[in-house]
mmCIF file of C-alpha atoms and ligand atoms in Angstrom:
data_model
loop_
_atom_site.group_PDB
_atom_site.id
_atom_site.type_symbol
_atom_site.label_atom_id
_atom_site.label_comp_id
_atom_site.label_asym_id
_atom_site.label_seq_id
_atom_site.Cartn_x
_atom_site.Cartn_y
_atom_site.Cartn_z
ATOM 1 C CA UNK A 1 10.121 -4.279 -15.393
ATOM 2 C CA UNK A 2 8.303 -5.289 -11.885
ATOM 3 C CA UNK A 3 4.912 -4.915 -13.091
ATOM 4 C CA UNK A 4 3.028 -7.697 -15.201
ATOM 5 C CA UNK A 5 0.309 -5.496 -17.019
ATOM 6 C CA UNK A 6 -3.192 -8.007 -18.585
ATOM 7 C CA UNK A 7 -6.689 -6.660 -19.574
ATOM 8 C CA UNK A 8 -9.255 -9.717 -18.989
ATOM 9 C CA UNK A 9 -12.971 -9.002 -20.305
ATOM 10 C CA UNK A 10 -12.626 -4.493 -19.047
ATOM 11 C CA UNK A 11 -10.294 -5.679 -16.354
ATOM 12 C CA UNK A 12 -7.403 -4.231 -15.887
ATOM 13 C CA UNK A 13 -4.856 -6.379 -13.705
ATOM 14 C CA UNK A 14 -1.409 -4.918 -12.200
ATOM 15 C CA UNK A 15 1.087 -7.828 -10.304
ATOM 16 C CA UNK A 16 3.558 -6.217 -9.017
ATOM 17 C CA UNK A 17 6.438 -8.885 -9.284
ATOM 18 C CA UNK A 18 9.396 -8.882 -7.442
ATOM 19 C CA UNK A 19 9.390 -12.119 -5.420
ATOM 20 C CA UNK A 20 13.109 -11.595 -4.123
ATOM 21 C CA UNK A 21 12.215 -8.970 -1.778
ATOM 22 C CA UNK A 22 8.244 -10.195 -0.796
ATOM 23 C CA UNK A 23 7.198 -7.581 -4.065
ATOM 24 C CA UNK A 24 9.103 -4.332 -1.555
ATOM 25 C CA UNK A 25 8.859 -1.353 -3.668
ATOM 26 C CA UNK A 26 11.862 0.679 -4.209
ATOM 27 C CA UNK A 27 11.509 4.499 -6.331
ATOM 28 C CA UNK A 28 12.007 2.156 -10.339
ATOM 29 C CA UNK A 29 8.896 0.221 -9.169
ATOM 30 C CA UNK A 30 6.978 3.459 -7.342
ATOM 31 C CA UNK A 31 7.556 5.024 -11.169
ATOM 32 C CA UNK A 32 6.447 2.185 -12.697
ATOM 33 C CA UNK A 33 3.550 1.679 -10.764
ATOM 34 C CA UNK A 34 2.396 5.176 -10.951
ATOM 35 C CA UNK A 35 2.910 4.820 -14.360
ATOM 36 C CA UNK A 36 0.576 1.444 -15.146
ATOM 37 C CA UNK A 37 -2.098 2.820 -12.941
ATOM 38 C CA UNK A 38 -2.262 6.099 -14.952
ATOM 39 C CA UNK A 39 -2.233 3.629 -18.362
ATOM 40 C CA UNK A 40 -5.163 1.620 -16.937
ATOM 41 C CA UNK A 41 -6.942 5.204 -16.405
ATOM 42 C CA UNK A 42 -6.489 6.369 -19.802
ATOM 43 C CA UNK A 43 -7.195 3.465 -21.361
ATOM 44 C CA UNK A 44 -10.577 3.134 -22.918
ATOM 45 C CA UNK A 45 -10.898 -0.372 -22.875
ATOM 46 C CA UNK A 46 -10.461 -0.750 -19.222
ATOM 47 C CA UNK A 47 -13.374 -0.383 -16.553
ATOM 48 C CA UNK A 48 -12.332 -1.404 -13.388
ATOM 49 C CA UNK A 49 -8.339 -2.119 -11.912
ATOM 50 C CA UNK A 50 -7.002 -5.011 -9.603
ATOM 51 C CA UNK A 51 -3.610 -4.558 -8.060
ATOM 52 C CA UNK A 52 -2.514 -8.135 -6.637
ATOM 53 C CA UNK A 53 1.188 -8.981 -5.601
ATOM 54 C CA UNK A 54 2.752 -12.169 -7.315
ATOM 55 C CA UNK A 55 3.119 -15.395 -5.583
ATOM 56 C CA UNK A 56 1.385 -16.504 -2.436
ATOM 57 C CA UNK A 57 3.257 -15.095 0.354
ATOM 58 C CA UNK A 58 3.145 -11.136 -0.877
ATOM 59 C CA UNK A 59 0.797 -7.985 -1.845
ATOM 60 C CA UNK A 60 4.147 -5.864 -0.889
ATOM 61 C CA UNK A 61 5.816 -6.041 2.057
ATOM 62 C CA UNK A 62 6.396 -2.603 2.594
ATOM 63 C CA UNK A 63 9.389 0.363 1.249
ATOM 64 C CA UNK A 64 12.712 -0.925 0.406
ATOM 65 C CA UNK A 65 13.919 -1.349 3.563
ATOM 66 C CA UNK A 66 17.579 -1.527 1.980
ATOM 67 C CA UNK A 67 16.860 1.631 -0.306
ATOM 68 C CA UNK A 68 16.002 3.653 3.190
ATOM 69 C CA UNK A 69 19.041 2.502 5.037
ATOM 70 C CA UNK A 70 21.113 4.915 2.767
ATOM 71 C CA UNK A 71 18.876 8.004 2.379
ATOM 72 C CA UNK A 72 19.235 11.374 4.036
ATOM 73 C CA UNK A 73 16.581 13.107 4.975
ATOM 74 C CA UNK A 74 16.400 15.271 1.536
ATOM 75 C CA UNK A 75 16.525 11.866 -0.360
ATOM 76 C CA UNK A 76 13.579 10.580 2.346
ATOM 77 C CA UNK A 77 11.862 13.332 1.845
ATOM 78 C CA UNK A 78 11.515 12.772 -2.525
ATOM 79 C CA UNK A 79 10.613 8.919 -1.284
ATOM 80 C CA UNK A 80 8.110 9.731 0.248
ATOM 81 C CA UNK A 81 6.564 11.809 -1.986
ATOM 82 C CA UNK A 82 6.927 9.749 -4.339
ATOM 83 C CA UNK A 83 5.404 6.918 -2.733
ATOM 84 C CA UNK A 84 2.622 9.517 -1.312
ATOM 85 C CA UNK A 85 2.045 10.375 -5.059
ATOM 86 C CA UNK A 86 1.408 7.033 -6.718
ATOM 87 C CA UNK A 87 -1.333 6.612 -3.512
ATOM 88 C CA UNK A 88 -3.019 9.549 -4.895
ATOM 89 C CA UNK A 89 -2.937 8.856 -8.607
ATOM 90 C CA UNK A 90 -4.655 5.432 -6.994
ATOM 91 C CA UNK A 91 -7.556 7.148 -4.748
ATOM 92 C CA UNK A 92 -7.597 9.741 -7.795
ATOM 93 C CA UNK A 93 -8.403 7.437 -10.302
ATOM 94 C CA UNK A 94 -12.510 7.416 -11.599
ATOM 95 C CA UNK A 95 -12.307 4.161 -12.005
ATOM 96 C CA UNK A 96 -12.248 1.344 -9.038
ATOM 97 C CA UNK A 97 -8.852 0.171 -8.139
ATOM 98 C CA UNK A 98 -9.592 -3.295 -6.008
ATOM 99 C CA UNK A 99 -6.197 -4.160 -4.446
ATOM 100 C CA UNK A 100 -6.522 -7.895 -4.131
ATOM 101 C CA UNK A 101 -4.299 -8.758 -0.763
ATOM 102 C CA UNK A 102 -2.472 -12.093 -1.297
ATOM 103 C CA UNK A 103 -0.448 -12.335 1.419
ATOM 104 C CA UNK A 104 1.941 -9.806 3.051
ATOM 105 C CA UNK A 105 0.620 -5.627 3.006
ATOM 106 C CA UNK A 106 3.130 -4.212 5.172
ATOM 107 C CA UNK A 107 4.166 -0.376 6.081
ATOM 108 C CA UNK A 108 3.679 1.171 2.135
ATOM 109 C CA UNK A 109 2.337 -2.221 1.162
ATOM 110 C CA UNK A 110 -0.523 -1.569 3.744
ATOM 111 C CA UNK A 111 -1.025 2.335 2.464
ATOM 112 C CA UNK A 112 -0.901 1.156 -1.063
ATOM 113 C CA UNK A 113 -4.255 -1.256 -0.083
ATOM 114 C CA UNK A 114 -5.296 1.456 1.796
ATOM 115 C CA UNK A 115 -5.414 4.073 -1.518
ATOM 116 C CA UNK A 116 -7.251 1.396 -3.162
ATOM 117 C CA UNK A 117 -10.778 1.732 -2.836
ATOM 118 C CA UNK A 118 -11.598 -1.901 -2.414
ATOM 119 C CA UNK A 119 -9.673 -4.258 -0.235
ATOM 120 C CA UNK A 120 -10.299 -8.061 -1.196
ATOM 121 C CA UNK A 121 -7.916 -10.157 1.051
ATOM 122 C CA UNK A 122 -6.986 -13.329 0.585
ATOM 123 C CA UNK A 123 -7.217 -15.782 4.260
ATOM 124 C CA UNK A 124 -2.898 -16.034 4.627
ATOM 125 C CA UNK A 125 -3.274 -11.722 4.306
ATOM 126 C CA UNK A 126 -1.094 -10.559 6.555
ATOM 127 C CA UNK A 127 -1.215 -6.270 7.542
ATOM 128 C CA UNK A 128 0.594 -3.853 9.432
ATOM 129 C CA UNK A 129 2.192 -0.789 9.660
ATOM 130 C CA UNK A 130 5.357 -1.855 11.363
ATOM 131 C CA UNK A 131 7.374 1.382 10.741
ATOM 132 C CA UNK A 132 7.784 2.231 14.479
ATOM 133 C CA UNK A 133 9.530 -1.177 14.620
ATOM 134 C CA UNK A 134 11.724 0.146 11.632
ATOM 135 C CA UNK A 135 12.178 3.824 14.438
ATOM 136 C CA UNK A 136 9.782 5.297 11.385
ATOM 137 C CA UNK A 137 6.543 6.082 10.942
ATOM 138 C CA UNK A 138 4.332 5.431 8.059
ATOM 139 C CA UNK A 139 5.394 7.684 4.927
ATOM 140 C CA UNK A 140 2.662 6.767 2.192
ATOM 141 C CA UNK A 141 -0.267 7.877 3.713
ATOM 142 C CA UNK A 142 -0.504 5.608 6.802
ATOM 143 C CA UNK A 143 -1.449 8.021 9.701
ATOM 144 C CA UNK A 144 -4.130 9.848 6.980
ATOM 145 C CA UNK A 145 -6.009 7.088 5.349
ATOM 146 C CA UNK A 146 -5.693 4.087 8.041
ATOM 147 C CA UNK A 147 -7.726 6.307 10.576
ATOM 148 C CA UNK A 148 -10.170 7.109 8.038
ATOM 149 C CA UNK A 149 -11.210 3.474 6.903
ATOM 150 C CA UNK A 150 -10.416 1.768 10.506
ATOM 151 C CA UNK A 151 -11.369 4.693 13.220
ATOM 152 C CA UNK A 152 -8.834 6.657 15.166
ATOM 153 C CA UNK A 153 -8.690 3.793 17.610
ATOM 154 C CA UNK A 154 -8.094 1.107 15.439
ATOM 155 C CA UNK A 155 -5.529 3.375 13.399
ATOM 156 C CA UNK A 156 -3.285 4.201 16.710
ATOM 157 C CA UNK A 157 -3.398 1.161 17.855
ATOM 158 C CA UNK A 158 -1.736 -0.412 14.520
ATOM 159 C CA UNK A 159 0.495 2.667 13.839
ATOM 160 C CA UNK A 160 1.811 2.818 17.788
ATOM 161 C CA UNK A 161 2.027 -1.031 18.148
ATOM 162 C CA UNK A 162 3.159 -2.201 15.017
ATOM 163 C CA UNK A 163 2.684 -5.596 15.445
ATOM 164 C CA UNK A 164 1.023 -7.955 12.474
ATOM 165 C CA UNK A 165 -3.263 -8.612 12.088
ATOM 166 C CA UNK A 166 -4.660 -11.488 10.301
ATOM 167 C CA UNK A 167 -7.083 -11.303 7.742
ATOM 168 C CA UNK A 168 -9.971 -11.948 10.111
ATOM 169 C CA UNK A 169 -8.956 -9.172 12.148
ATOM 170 C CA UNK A 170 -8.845 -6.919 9.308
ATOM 171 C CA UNK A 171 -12.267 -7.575 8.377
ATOM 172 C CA UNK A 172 -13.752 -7.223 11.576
ATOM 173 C CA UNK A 173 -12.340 -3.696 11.789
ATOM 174 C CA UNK A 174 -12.948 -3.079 8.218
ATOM 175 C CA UNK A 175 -9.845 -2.744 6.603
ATOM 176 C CA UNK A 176 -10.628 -5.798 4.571
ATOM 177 C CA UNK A 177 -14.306 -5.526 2.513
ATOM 178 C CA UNK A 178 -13.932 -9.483 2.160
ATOM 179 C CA UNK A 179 -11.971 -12.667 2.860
ATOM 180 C CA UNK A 180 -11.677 -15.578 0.229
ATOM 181 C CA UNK A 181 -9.508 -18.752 0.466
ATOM 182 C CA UNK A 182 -6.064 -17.658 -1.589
ATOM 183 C CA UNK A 183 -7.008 -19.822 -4.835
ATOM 184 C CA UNK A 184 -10.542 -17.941 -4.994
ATOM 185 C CA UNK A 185 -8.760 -14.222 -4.781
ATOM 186 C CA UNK A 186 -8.445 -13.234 -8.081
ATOM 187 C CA UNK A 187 -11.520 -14.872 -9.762
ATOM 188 C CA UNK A 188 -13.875 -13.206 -6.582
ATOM 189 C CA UNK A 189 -12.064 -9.957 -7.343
ATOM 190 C CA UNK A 190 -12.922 -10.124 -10.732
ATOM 191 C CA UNK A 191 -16.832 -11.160 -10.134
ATOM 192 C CA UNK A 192 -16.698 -8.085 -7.896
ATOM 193 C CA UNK A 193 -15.348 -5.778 -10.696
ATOM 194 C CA UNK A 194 -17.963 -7.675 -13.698
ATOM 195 C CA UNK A 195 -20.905 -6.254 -10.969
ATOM 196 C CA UNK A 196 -19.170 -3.205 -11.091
ATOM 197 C CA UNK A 197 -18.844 -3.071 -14.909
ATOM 198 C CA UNK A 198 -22.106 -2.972 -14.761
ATOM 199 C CA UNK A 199 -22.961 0.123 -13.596
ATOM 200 C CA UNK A 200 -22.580 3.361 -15.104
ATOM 201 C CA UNK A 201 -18.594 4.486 -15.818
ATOM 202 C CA UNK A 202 -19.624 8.481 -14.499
ATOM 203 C CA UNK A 203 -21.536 7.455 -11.392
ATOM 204 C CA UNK A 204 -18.879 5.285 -10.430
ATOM 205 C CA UNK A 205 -16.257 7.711 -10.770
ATOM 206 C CA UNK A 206 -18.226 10.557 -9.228
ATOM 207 C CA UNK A 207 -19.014 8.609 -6.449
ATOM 208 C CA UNK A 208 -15.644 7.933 -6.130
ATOM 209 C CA UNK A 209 -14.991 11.930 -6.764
ATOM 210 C CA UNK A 210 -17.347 12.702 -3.792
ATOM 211 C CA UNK A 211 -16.532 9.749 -1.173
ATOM 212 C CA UNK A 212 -12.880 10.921 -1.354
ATOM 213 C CA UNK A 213 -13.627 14.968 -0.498
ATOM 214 C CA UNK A 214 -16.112 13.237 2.201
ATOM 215 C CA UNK A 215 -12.949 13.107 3.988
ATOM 216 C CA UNK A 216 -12.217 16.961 3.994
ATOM 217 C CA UNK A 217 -9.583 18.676 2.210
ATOM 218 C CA UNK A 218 -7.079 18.240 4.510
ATOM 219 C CA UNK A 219 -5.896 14.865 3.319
ATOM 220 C CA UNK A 220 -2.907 17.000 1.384
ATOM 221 C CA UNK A 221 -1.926 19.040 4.201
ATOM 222 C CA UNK A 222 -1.849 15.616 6.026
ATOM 223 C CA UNK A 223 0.033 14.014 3.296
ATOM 224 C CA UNK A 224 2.783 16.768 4.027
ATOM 225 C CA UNK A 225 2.829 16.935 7.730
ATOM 226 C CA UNK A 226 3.525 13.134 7.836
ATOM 227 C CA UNK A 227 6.318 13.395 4.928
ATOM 228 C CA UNK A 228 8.201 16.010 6.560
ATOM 229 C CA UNK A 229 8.266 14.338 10.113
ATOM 230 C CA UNK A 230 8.652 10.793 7.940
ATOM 231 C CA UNK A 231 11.797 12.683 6.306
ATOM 232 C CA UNK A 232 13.075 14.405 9.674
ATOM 233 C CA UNK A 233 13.279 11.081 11.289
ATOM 234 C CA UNK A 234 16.334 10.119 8.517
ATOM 235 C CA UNK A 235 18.728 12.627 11.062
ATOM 236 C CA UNK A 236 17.935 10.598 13.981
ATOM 237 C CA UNK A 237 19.940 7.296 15.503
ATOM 238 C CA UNK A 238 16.729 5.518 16.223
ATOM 239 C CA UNK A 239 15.772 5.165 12.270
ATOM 240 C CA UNK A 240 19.727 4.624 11.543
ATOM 241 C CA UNK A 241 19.279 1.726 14.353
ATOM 242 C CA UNK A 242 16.223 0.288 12.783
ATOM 243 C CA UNK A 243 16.842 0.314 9.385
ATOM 244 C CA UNK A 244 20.591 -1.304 10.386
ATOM 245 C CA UNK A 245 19.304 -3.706 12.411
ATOM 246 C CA UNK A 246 17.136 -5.251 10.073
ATOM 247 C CA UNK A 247 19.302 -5.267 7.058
ATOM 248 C CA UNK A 248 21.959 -7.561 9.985
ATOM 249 C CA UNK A 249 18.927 -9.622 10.972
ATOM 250 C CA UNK A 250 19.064 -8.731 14.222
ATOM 251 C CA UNK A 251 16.631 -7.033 16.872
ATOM 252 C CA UNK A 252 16.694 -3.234 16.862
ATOM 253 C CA UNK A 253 18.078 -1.524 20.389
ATOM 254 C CA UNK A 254 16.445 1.817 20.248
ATOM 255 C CA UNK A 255 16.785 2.427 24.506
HETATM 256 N N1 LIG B 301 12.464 -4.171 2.032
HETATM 257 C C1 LIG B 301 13.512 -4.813 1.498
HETATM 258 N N2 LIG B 301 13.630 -6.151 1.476
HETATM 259 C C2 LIG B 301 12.650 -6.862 2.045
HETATM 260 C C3 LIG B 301 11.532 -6.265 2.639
HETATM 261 C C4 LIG B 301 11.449 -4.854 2.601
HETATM 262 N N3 LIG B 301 10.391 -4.182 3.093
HETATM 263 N N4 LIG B 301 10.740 -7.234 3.123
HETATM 264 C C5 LIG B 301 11.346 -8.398 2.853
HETATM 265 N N5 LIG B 301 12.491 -8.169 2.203
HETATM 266 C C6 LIG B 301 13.463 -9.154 1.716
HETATM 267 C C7 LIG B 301 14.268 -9.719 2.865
HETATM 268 O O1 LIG B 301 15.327 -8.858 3.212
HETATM 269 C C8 LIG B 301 14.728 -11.028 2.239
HETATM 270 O O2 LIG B 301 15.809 -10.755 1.377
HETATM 271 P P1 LIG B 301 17.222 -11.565 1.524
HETATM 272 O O3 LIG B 301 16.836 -12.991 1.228
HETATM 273 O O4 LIG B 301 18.069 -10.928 0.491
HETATM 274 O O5 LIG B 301 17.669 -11.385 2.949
HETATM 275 C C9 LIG B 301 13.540 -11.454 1.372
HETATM 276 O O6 LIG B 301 12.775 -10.272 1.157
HETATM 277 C C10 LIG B 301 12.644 -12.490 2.033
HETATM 278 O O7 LIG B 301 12.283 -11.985 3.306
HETATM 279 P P2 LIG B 301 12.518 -12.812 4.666
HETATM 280 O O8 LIG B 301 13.635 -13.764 4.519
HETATM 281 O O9 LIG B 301 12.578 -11.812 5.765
HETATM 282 O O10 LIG B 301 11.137 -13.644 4.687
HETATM 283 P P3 LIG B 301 10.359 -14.157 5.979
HETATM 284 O O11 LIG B 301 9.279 -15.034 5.475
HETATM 285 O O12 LIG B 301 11.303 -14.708 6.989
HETATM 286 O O13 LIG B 301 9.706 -12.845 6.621
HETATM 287 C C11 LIG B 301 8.532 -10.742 6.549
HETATM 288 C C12 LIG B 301 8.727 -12.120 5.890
HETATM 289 C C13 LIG B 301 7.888 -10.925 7.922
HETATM 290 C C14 LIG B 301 7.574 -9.972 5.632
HETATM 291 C C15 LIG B 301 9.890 -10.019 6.707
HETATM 292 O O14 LIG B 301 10.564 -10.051 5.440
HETATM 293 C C16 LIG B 301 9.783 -8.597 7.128
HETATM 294 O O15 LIG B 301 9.558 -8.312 8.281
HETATM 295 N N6 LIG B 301 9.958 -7.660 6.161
HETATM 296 C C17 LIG B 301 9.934 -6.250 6.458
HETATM 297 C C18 LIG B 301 8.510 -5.747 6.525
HETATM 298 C C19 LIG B 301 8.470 -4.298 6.931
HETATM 299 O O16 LIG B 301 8.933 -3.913 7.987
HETATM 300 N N7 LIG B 301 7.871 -3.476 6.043
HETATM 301 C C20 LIG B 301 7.679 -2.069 6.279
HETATM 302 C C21 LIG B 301 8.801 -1.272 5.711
HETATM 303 S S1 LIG B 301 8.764 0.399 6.291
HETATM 304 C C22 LIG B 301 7.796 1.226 5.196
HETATM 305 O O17 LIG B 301 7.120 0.641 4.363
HETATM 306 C C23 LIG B 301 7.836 2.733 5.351
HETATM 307 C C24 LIG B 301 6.735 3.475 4.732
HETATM 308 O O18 LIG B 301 5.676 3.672 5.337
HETATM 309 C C25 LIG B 301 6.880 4.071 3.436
#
């Protein structure tokens, strides 16, 4: 089991706990994930959901790198999805998910914050989508939902550069709704969700309902555009370089 499940005063809290591999999420953690969220939803008792990482260098530092080394593109294909699915039973769910950002929120650890509807970061948060490092791009939503909260501009220059943004520079371009020292995180999420246990259970979640179609219904075709050309990319030396060269700790030579 990866994920520590707690219900504090309506408060549901998910830690996703694999400190070995910076919390990485490989398909037994996706399914668990998916899984907790969806036991949070149906559970009465529960108002409002934090997803945190556990220890003080993580939120989730991405896919299993070492898990994509040996997929196909068939096998990259059901990853995806599966990774693409657990974002939308996240941005599904009527009631707030708050991902609280401790640290690391890498490639699907980034579009796992991203599904969330809150992001409360943590001043050591650390985002990116690095996948075109990796000679990927983002599988879990990245290219859909990172334009959408940041602007196109913001989005292409992550997804294209890859490189790593601080928690300041998060906020500024609104990926991050608010910064606390790394002690404060969890308690500040959880004054945030008491304000929102306040208010009424079937506004909230129709707000929700209706700030999610905002976006148009072309989210899902989105979702499968980017998993096919995620998937395609599996049949090409570039990702085979990538993937390799991280696993031997060494820079990838893609030209
Ligand atoms: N997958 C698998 N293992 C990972 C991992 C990942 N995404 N991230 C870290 N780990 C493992 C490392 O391999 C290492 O394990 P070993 O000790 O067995 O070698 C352990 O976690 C600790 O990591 P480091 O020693 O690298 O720690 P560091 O402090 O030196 O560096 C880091 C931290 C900068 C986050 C670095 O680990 C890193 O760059 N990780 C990869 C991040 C990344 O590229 N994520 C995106 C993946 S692609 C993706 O997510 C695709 C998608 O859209 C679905």
């Amino acid at each position: 089991m990866f994920i520590k499940k707690e219900i504090k005063n309506q408060i549901g809290i998910l830690t996703i706990d694999r400190p070995d591999a910076l919390n990485a999420m490989n398909p037994d953690i996706l399914k668990e994930m998916d899984q907790a969220v969806k036991g949070m939803i149906a559970d009465e008792s529960v108002g409002v959901i934090i997803l945190t990482g556990a220890g003080e260098k993580a939120f989730i530092a991405g896919a299993d790198i070492k898990v994509m080394q040996q997929l196909d593109k068939r096998a990259a294909l059901e990853f995806g999805k599966l990774g693409q699915e657990v974002t939308m039973t996240i941005e599904d769910s009527p009631k707030p998910v708050i991902a609280a950002v401790n640290g690391f929120a890498l490639g699907g650890g980034c579009e796992i914050a991203l599904s969330c509807h809150l992001r409360f970061v943590s001043e050591n948060a650390i985002f990116a989508q690095p996948e075109v490092k990796l000679g990927l791009i983002p599988g879990w939503g990245g290219t859909q939902r990172l334009p959408r909260i940041v602007g196109k501009g913001n989005a292409i220059e992550l997804i294209i550069g890859g490189h790593m943004i601080n928690a300041d520079e998060a906020h500024r371009i609104g990926l991050a709704n608010k910064v606390f020292p790394l002690n404060d995180l969890l308690e500040e999420s959880m004054k945030f969700a008491k304000i929102i246990l306040g208010n009424g259970p079937n506004c909230i979640a129709e707000s929700l309902h209706c700030i999610n179609e905002s976006a148009g219904h072309s989210l899902i075709d989105g979702l499968n555009m980017e998993v096919d050309s995620f998937s395609q990319l599996f049949e090409t030396d570039e990702t085979t370089e990538g993937l390799t060269a991280f696993v031997e700790k060494r820079k990838a030579n893609f030209r």
